[in-house]
mmCIF file of C-alpha atoms in Angstrom:
data_model
loop_
_atom_site.group_PDB
_atom_site.id
_atom_site.type_symbol
_atom_site.label_atom_id
_atom_site.label_comp_id
_atom_site.label_asym_id
_atom_site.label_seq_id
_atom_site.Cartn_x
_atom_site.Cartn_y
_atom_site.Cartn_z
ATOM 1 C CA MET S 470 -0.482 42.043 37.170
ATOM 2 C CA ILE S 471 1.798 40.819 34.162
ATOM 3 C CA HIS S 472 0.966 37.117 32.959
ATOM 4 C CA SER S 473 3.105 36.796 30.231
ATOM 5 C CA ARG S 474 6.893 37.365 30.940
ATOM 6 C CA ASN S 475 9.339 36.334 28.101
ATOM 7 C CA ARG S 476 11.939 36.780 30.672
ATOM 8 C CA ARG S 477 11.002 33.310 32.401
ATOM 9 C CA LEU S 478 12.929 31.576 29.424
ATOM 10 C CA ARG S 479 15.981 33.835 29.814
ATOM 11 C CA VAL S 480 16.796 33.064 33.834
ATOM 12 C CA ASN S 481 19.913 30.915 33.535
ATOM 13 C CA GLU S 482 22.244 29.462 30.761
ATOM 14 C CA SER S 483 20.440 25.716 31.084
ATOM 15 C CA ILE S 484 16.935 26.885 30.074
ATOM 16 C CA ARG S 485 18.064 29.588 27.437
ATOM 17 C CA SER S 486 19.665 26.733 25.798
ATOM 18 C CA LEU S 487 16.851 24.283 26.222
ATOM 19 C CA VAL S 488 15.162 26.850 24.071
ATOM 20 C CA ARG S 489 17.386 27.982 21.869
ATOM 21 C CA GLU S 490 16.311 28.038 18.444
ATOM 22 C CA ASN S 491 19.644 27.628 16.302
ATOM 23 C CA VAL S 492 22.815 26.196 17.416
ATOM 24 C CA LEU S 493 26.030 26.306 15.682
ATOM 25 C CA THR S 494 28.418 23.336 15.398
ATOM 26 C CA THR S 495 31.931 22.331 13.671
ATOM 27 C CA ASP S 496 29.440 20.596 11.189
ATOM 28 C CA ASP S 497 28.470 23.777 9.772
ATOM 29 C CA PHE S 498 31.894 24.883 8.810
ATOM 30 C CA VAL S 499 33.679 24.824 5.474
ATOM 31 C CA MET S 500 37.323 26.097 5.256
ATOM 32 C CA PRO S 501 38.569 28.125 2.554
ATOM 33 C CA ILE S 502 42.372 27.188 2.025
ATOM 34 C CA PHE S 503 44.946 28.655 -0.385
ATOM 35 C CA VAL S 504 47.480 26.857 -1.824
ATOM 36 C CA MET S 505 50.747 27.620 -2.924
ATOM 37 C CA GLU S 506 53.991 25.832 -5.388
ATOM 38 C CA GLY S 507 56.699 24.775 -2.936
ATOM 39 C CA GLU S 508 57.242 22.462 -0.143
ATOM 40 C CA ASN S 509 57.353 23.276 3.556
ATOM 41 C CA LYS S 510 56.526 26.837 2.620
ATOM 42 C CA GLN S 511 53.880 29.036 4.537
ATOM 43 C CA GLU S 512 53.414 32.509 3.699
ATOM 44 C CA ALA S 513 51.164 34.856 5.994
ATOM 45 C CA ILE S 514 48.328 36.984 4.097
ATOM 46 C CA PRO S 515 48.606 40.749 5.728
ATOM 47 C CA SER S 516 45.165 41.563 5.017
ATOM 48 C CA MET S 517 43.777 38.260 6.850
ATOM 49 C CA PRO S 518 45.554 37.867 10.265
ATOM 50 C CA GLY S 519 46.084 34.202 10.816
ATOM 51 C CA ILE S 520 45.261 32.821 7.393
ATOM 52 C CA PHE S 521 48.409 31.736 5.111
ATOM 53 C CA ARG S 522 49.077 30.278 2.076
ATOM 54 C CA ARG S 523 50.578 27.086 2.506
ATOM 55 C CA SER S 524 52.283 24.509 0.054
ATOM 56 C CA ILE S 525 50.636 20.858 -0.690
ATOM 57 C CA ASP S 526 52.539 19.213 2.193
ATOM 58 C CA LEU S 527 51.793 21.767 4.804
ATOM 59 C CA THR S 528 47.876 21.889 3.349
ATOM 60 C CA VAL S 529 47.558 18.317 3.852
ATOM 61 C CA LYS S 530 48.987 18.834 7.597
ATOM 62 C CA GLU S 531 46.172 21.714 7.898
ATOM 63 C CA CYS S 532 43.448 19.241 6.684
ATOM 64 C CA LYS S 533 44.360 16.784 9.529
ATOM 65 C CA GLU S 534 44.221 19.132 12.112
ATOM 66 C CA LEU S 535 41.023 20.846 10.861
ATOM 67 C CA PHE S 536 39.219 17.138 10.261
ATOM 68 C CA SER S 537 40.555 16.443 13.934
ATOM 69 C CA LEU S 538 38.832 19.659 15.240
ATOM 70 C CA GLY S 539 35.342 18.653 13.339
ATOM 71 C CA VAL S 540 35.724 20.556 10.294
ATOM 72 C CA LYS S 541 34.792 18.032 7.822
ATOM 73 C CA ALA S 542 35.124 20.418 4.263
ATOM 74 C CA VAL S 543 37.338 22.604 2.733
ATOM 75 C CA ASN S 544 37.386 24.802 -0.628
ATOM 76 C CA LEU S 545 40.222 25.476 -2.025
ATOM 77 C CA TYR S 546 42.051 28.235 -4.049
ATOM 78 C CA MET S 547 45.363 28.114 -5.934
ATOM 79 C CA LYS S 548 48.203 30.838 -6.152
ATOM 80 C CA VAL S 549 49.109 30.478 -9.532
ATOM 81 C CA SER S 550 52.493 31.089 -10.914
ATOM 82 C CA GLU S 551 52.532 33.792 -13.397
ATOM 83 C CA HIS S 552 54.278 31.894 -16.238
ATOM 84 C CA LEU S 553 50.868 29.689 -16.372
ATOM 85 C CA LYS S 554 48.501 32.266 -16.672
ATOM 86 C CA ASP S 555 46.618 33.034 -19.876
ATOM 87 C CA ASN S 556 43.721 34.159 -21.576
ATOM 88 C CA THR S 557 42.133 30.425 -21.878
ATOM 89 C CA GLY S 558 42.748 29.337 -18.528
ATOM 90 C CA LYS S 559 44.141 26.087 -20.130
ATOM 91 C CA GLU S 560 46.147 25.436 -16.370
ATOM 92 C CA ALA S 561 43.140 25.310 -14.661
ATOM 93 C CA TRP S 562 42.739 21.708 -16.258
ATOM 94 C CA ASN S 563 45.942 20.438 -16.381
ATOM 95 C CA LYS S 564 46.009 16.985 -14.521
ATOM 96 C CA ASP S 565 49.253 17.297 -12.868
ATOM 97 C CA GLY S 566 48.122 21.075 -11.919
ATOM 98 C CA LEU S 567 48.543 22.715 -8.610
ATOM 99 C CA MET S 568 45.089 22.021 -7.768
ATOM 100 C CA GLN S 569 44.563 18.452 -9.202
ATOM 101 C CA ARG S 570 47.661 17.539 -7.128
ATOM 102 C CA THR S 571 46.516 19.108 -4.016
ATOM 103 C CA ILE S 572 42.934 17.246 -3.964
ATOM 104 C CA LYS S 573 44.809 14.098 -4.714
ATOM 105 C CA ALA S 574 46.950 14.367 -1.656
ATOM 106 C CA ILE S 575 44.174 15.702 0.772
ATOM 107 C CA LYS S 576 42.094 12.752 -0.297
ATOM 108 C CA ASP S 577 44.864 10.250 0.203
ATOM 109 C CA ALA S 578 46.078 11.701 3.695
ATOM 110 C CA VAL S 579 42.016 12.491 4.921
ATOM 111 C CA PRO S 580 39.697 10.489 3.013
ATOM 112 C CA GLY S 581 36.914 11.889 4.936
ATOM 113 C CA MET S 582 37.465 15.156 4.272
ATOM 114 C CA ILE S 583 34.762 16.904 1.746
ATOM 115 C CA ILE S 584 36.758 19.072 -0.520
ATOM 116 C CA MET S 585 35.208 21.674 -2.860
ATOM 117 C CA PRO S 586 37.417 23.278 -5.140
ATOM 118 C CA ASP S 587 36.680 26.881 -6.533
ATOM 119 C CA VAL S 588 35.930 26.632 -10.347
ATOM 120 C CA ALA S 589 36.461 30.205 -11.617
ATOM 121 C CA LEU S 590 39.234 31.123 -14.365
ATOM 122 C CA ASP S 591 40.231 34.512 -12.267
ATOM 123 C CA PRO S 592 43.743 32.747 -10.466
ATOM 124 C CA TYR S 593 44.688 31.496 -13.912
ATOM 125 C CA SER S 594 44.008 34.516 -16.366
ATOM 126 C CA ILE S 595 46.484 37.194 -17.161
ATOM 127 C CA TYR S 596 43.479 39.864 -16.996
ATOM 128 C CA GLY S 597 42.359 38.787 -13.132
ATOM 129 C CA HIS S 598 38.654 38.242 -14.824
ATOM 130 C CA ASP S 599 36.798 34.780 -14.167
ATOM 131 C CA GLY S 600 36.279 34.622 -17.954
ATOM 132 C CA ILE S 601 38.198 34.611 -21.144
ATOM 133 C CA ILE S 602 38.309 38.139 -22.586
ATOM 134 C CA GLU S 603 37.418 38.862 -26.217
ATOM 135 C CA ASN S 604 36.933 42.370 -27.511
ATOM 136 C CA GLY S 605 37.534 43.999 -24.462
ATOM 137 C CA LYS S 606 34.829 41.915 -23.248
ATOM 138 C CA VAL S 607 34.043 38.746 -20.945
ATOM 139 C CA ILE S 608 32.480 36.153 -23.113
ATOM 140 C CA ASN S 609 30.066 33.761 -21.613
ATOM 141 C CA ASP S 610 29.496 30.488 -23.562
ATOM 142 C CA ALA S 611 33.628 29.851 -24.262
ATOM 143 C CA THR S 612 33.931 30.456 -20.671
ATOM 144 C CA ASN S 613 31.518 28.080 -19.582
ATOM 145 C CA ASP S 614 33.215 25.498 -21.811
ATOM 146 C CA ALA S 615 36.256 25.784 -19.749
ATOM 147 C CA LEU S 616 34.558 25.588 -16.645
ATOM 148 C CA ALA S 617 33.338 22.604 -17.423
ATOM 149 C CA ARG S 618 36.511 21.229 -18.521
ATOM 150 C CA MET S 619 38.195 22.326 -15.028
ATOM 151 C CA SER S 620 35.150 20.995 -13.164
ATOM 152 C CA VAL S 621 35.847 17.270 -14.974
ATOM 153 C CA SER S 622 39.312 17.588 -13.747
ATOM 154 C CA HIS S 623 38.491 18.236 -10.639
ATOM 155 C CA ALA S 624 36.444 15.670 -10.152
ATOM 156 C CA GLU S 625 39.157 13.144 -11.809
ATOM 157 C CA ALA S 626 41.350 14.358 -9.283
ATOM 158 C CA GLY S 627 38.811 13.155 -6.413
ATOM 159 C CA ALA S 628 36.504 16.296 -5.683
ATOM 160 C CA ASP S 629 33.395 15.956 -3.904
ATOM 161 C CA LEU S 630 31.389 18.850 -4.635
ATOM 162 C CA VAL S 631 32.681 21.511 -7.657
ATOM 163 C CA ALA S 632 32.153 25.307 -6.640
ATOM 164 C CA PRO S 633 32.003 27.740 -9.551
ATOM 165 C CA SER S 634 31.865 31.269 -8.569
ATOM 166 C CA ASP S 635 32.008 32.685 -11.592
ATOM 167 C CA MET S 636 28.535 34.027 -12.207
ATOM 168 C CA MET S 637 28.219 32.925 -15.892
ATOM 169 C CA ASP S 638 24.960 32.531 -17.502
ATOM 170 C CA GLY S 639 24.128 28.602 -17.821
ATOM 171 C CA ARG S 640 27.200 27.530 -16.669
ATOM 172 C CA VAL S 641 25.715 25.038 -14.370
ATOM 173 C CA GLN S 642 23.824 23.112 -17.007
ATOM 174 C CA VAL S 643 27.057 22.965 -18.904
ATOM 175 C CA ILE S 644 28.840 22.101 -16.054
ATOM 176 C CA ARG S 645 26.426 19.418 -14.938
ATOM 177 C CA GLU S 646 26.228 17.839 -18.508
ATOM 178 C CA ALA S 647 30.235 17.395 -18.662
ATOM 179 C CA LEU S 648 30.419 15.603 -15.656
ATOM 180 C CA GLU S 649 27.322 13.360 -16.071
ATOM 181 C CA GLN S 650 28.908 12.541 -19.672
ATOM 182 C CA SER S 651 32.060 12.117 -18.016
ATOM 183 C CA GLY S 652 30.679 9.469 -15.397
ATOM 184 C CA PHE S 653 30.410 11.572 -12.621
ATOM 185 C CA THR S 654 26.968 11.510 -11.213
ATOM 186 C CA ASP S 655 27.835 11.854 -7.679
ATOM 187 C CA VAL S 656 29.621 14.976 -7.885
ATOM 188 C CA GLY S 657 27.747 17.482 -6.910
ATOM 189 C CA ILE S 658 27.823 21.667 -7.670
ATOM 190 C CA VAL S 659 27.743 24.215 -5.267
ATOM 191 C CA SER S 660 26.756 27.123 -7.388
ATOM 192 C CA TYR S 661 27.391 30.554 -6.596
ATOM 193 C CA ALA S 662 24.121 31.432 -7.800
ATOM 194 C CA ALA S 663 23.881 35.050 -5.666
ATOM 195 C CA LYS S 664 27.307 36.439 -5.803
ATOM 196 C CA TYR S 665 27.369 40.004 -5.646
ATOM 197 C CA ALA S 666 30.026 42.491 -7.046
ATOM 198 C CA SER S 667 31.276 43.696 -3.539
ATOM 199 C CA SER S 668 33.573 45.758 -1.683
ATOM 200 C CA PHE S 669 34.399 42.893 0.658
ATOM 201 C CA TYR S 670 36.258 40.912 -1.220
ATOM 202 C CA GLY S 671 39.563 42.848 -1.213
ATOM 203 C CA PRO S 672 41.972 41.004 0.999
ATOM 204 C CA PHE S 673 40.818 37.283 -1.010
ATOM 205 C CA ARG S 674 42.105 39.134 -4.040
ATOM 206 C CA SER S 675 45.304 40.059 -2.893
ATOM 207 C CA ALA S 676 45.702 36.524 -1.197
ATOM 208 C CA LEU S 677 45.503 35.041 -4.690
ATOM 209 C CA ASP S 678 46.557 38.297 -6.952
ATOM 210 C CA SER S 679 43.375 37.655 -8.795
ATOM 211 C CA ALA S 680 41.729 40.844 -8.959
ATOM 212 C CA PRO S 681 41.276 42.864 -12.695
ATOM 213 C CA LYS S 682 44.044 44.042 -14.192
ATOM 214 C CA ASP S 683 44.447 47.932 -14.722
ATOM 215 C CA ASP S 684 44.072 47.464 -18.548
ATOM 216 C CA MET S 685 41.820 50.083 -20.943
ATOM 217 C CA GLU S 686 41.064 47.294 -22.854
ATOM 218 C CA ILE S 687 39.267 45.069 -20.356
ATOM 219 C CA PRO S 688 36.526 46.035 -17.937
ATOM 220 C CA LYS S 689 38.147 47.203 -14.629
ATOM 221 C CA ASP S 690 35.590 45.208 -12.162
ATOM 222 C CA LYS S 691 33.057 42.357 -12.266
ATOM 223 C CA LYS S 692 29.986 44.118 -12.501
ATOM 224 C CA THR S 693 29.401 43.134 -16.143
ATOM 225 C CA TYR S 694 29.179 39.454 -14.580
ATOM 226 C CA GLN S 695 28.574 39.563 -10.362
ATOM 227 C CA MET S 696 25.474 40.927 -9.037
ATOM 228 C CA ASP S 697 24.896 44.383 -8.506
ATOM 229 C CA PHE S 698 24.318 44.853 -4.725
ATOM 230 C CA HIS S 699 21.300 47.149 -4.775
ATOM 231 C CA ASN S 700 18.928 44.152 -6.351
ATOM 232 C CA THR S 701 17.084 41.367 -4.309
ATOM 233 C CA ARG S 702 14.690 40.068 -7.065
ATOM 234 C CA GLU S 703 17.197 39.698 -9.298
ATOM 235 C CA ALA S 704 19.138 37.042 -6.632
ATOM 236 C CA LEU S 705 15.601 34.841 -6.568
ATOM 237 C CA ASN S 706 15.899 34.869 -10.442
ATOM 238 C CA GLU S 707 19.471 33.598 -10.301
ATOM 239 C CA VAL S 708 18.590 30.992 -7.855
ATOM 240 C CA PHE S 709 15.728 29.548 -9.453
ATOM 241 C CA LYS S 710 17.824 29.328 -12.815
ATOM 242 C CA ASP S 711 20.660 27.448 -11.091
ATOM 243 C CA ILE S 712 18.612 24.802 -9.538
ATOM 244 C CA ASP S 713 16.197 24.692 -12.853
ATOM 245 C CA GLU S 714 20.183 23.672 -14.720
ATOM 246 C CA GLY S 715 21.146 21.251 -11.517
ATOM 247 C CA ALA S 716 23.077 22.775 -8.858
ATOM 248 C CA ASP S 717 22.830 20.596 -5.742
ATOM 249 C CA VAL S 718 23.609 23.813 -3.177
ATOM 250 C CA ILE S 719 22.857 27.544 -3.716
ATOM 251 C CA MET S 720 25.377 29.817 -2.293
ATOM 252 C CA ILE S 721 25.187 33.479 -1.266
ATOM 253 C CA LYS S 722 28.026 35.555 -0.989
ATOM 254 C CA PRO S 723 28.804 37.743 0.772
ATOM 255 C CA GLY S 724 27.671 37.092 3.959
ATOM 256 C CA LEU S 725 26.733 39.343 7.026
ATOM 257 C CA PRO S 726 25.778 42.197 5.017
ATOM 258 C CA TYR S 727 23.461 39.952 2.835
ATOM 259 C CA LEU S 728 21.795 38.078 5.803
ATOM 260 C CA ASP S 729 18.299 39.342 4.088
ATOM 261 C CA ILE S 730 18.984 37.653 0.535
ATOM 262 C CA VAL S 731 19.984 34.399 2.565
ATOM 263 C CA SER S 732 16.645 34.910 4.631
ATOM 264 C CA LYS S 733 14.691 35.416 1.502
ATOM 265 C CA VAL S 734 16.146 32.562 -0.526
ATOM 266 C CA ARG S 735 15.410 30.079 2.679
ATOM 267 C CA GLU S 736 11.951 31.002 2.530
ATOM 268 C CA ALA S 737 11.850 30.028 -1.719
ATOM 269 C CA ILE S 738 13.555 26.783 -1.854
ATOM 270 C CA ASP S 739 14.180 23.506 -0.142
ATOM 271 C CA LEU S 740 17.986 22.965 -1.758
ATOM 272 C CA PRO S 741 20.548 22.999 1.046
ATOM 273 C CA ILE S 742 21.911 27.021 1.267
ATOM 274 C CA ALA S 743 25.579 27.846 1.630
ATOM 275 C CA VAL S 744 26.899 31.528 2.657
ATOM 276 C CA TYR S 745 30.342 32.854 2.105
ATOM 277 C CA ASN S 746 31.452 34.854 5.363
ATOM 278 C CA VAL S 747 34.223 36.418 2.874
ATOM 279 C CA SER S 748 37.395 37.967 3.475
ATOM 280 C CA GLY S 749 36.574 41.483 4.307
ATOM 281 C CA GLU S 750 34.156 40.300 6.909
ATOM 282 C CA TYR S 751 36.705 38.425 8.618
ATOM 283 C CA ALA S 752 39.191 41.184 8.423
ATOM 284 C CA MET S 753 37.007 43.639 9.978
ATOM 285 C CA VAL S 754 36.417 41.340 12.828
ATOM 286 C CA LYS S 755 40.335 40.777 13.201
ATOM 287 C CA ALA S 756 41.441 44.488 12.862
ATOM 288 C CA ALA S 757 38.444 45.352 15.677
ATOM 289 C CA ALA S 758 39.729 42.852 17.648
ATOM 290 C CA GLN S 759 43.241 43.444 17.568
ATOM 291 C CA ASN S 760 42.508 47.050 18.824
ATOM 292 C CA GLY S 761 40.398 45.922 21.683
ATOM 293 C CA TRP S 762 37.110 47.378 19.992
ATOM 294 C CA LEU S 763 35.476 43.865 19.871
ATOM 295 C CA ASP S 764 35.949 40.301 21.838
ATOM 296 C CA ASN S 765 37.387 38.436 19.310
ATOM 297 C CA ASP S 766 35.761 35.131 20.481
ATOM 298 C CA LYS S 767 32.231 36.190 20.993
ATOM 299 C CA THR S 768 32.246 38.350 17.903
ATOM 300 C CA ILE S 769 33.275 35.077 16.067
ATOM 301 C CA ILE S 770 30.383 32.711 17.223
ATOM 302 C CA GLU S 771 27.953 35.487 17.269
ATOM 303 C CA SER S 772 28.200 36.493 13.873
ATOM 304 C CA LEU S 773 28.566 32.736 12.423
ATOM 305 C CA THR S 774 25.508 32.142 14.513
ATOM 306 C CA CYS S 775 23.762 34.848 12.186
ATOM 307 C CA PHE S 776 24.079 32.616 9.159
ATOM 308 C CA LYS S 777 22.347 29.826 10.859
ATOM 309 C CA ARG S 778 19.431 31.789 11.883
ATOM 310 C CA ALA S 779 19.057 33.567 8.655
ATOM 311 C CA GLY S 780 18.801 29.974 7.277
ATOM 312 C CA ALA S 781 21.652 28.671 6.219
ATOM 313 C CA ASN S 782 22.994 25.117 5.948
ATOM 314 C CA MET S 783 26.864 25.560 5.865
ATOM 315 C CA ILE S 784 29.055 28.433 6.072
ATOM 316 C CA PHE S 785 32.126 28.959 4.076
ATOM 317 C CA THR S 786 34.261 30.964 6.800
ATOM 318 C CA TYR S 787 38.094 31.701 7.447
ATOM 319 C CA PHE S 788 36.997 31.756 11.165
ATOM 320 C CA ALA S 789 36.226 27.604 10.883
ATOM 321 C CA LYS S 790 39.211 26.598 12.577
ATOM 322 C CA GLU S 791 39.256 29.417 15.494
ATOM 323 C CA ALA S 792 35.224 28.709 15.976
ATOM 324 C CA ALA S 793 35.816 24.596 15.829
ATOM 325 C CA VAL S 794 38.412 25.283 18.717
ATOM 326 C CA LEU S 795 36.308 27.372 20.552
ATOM 327 C CA LEU S 796 33.271 25.344 19.963
ATOM 328 C CA ASN S 797 35.069 21.998 21.246
ATOM 329 C CA LYS S 798 35.434 23.752 24.580
#
């Protein structure tokens, strides 16, 4: 005779929900948003069905809709005009730049929206790298100084947290000190502590034209600063260093192929963990769903719940709006 039957707690949805260990809500989501110059402009991103580049006015409209659905945080990326790109990234801290104007416009229209602008030089670089190039290499410390100026500029515009995604050594400390010295003690840092050099970023780079340029004199990829995807312990080393330097939230990127890293970091730290459900992951689900190979809605909710199960507190995902609609139903 069987005395212990696990199926007793799976008999119906009511009892399954009663003993459920992880629950996905709209409070978990951060929506990445692409912004471009112009007015009343919207451009589809072919490799990311349902995702668009928008002008500031339409971005504000989108943020209002997101907030009404319960998505209370956005992560901002700029499509920078070619004539503004150089090897210093100085447009990144232009007080009248596209990012700064976007932050202000969203804050004015949706004061409760949490704004987390991306901090990296690749959209502003003529080389498509996250840092300044000298003698054919991405140099670390001068890039950190640029990232600090960029972060302070974002804070001045009204950002709630800054999100350095560059993977330069020591940049969290440099940014934290710059924010403190400028009086922005309440502006947090979402540190991309364990960001891997991944093949899953392709659609994102096409959306911003931010891929490294094919130039014999510069690195053809970002492997000299982003992490080797073969490594696990290295991620913990990066995480601990960023915590010591003043990070408020720890990011792991990409998401689904790196759930083991999320879980290991969760076991090791008490800080909030963010995970990035990146463009390639989004594109794969959409492509399979459009071909009838996967159920779009069920796959979205299952995938996002996996991040919660692994230990994430917040999920950066292009599915945020779509998932919010599904959850609100």
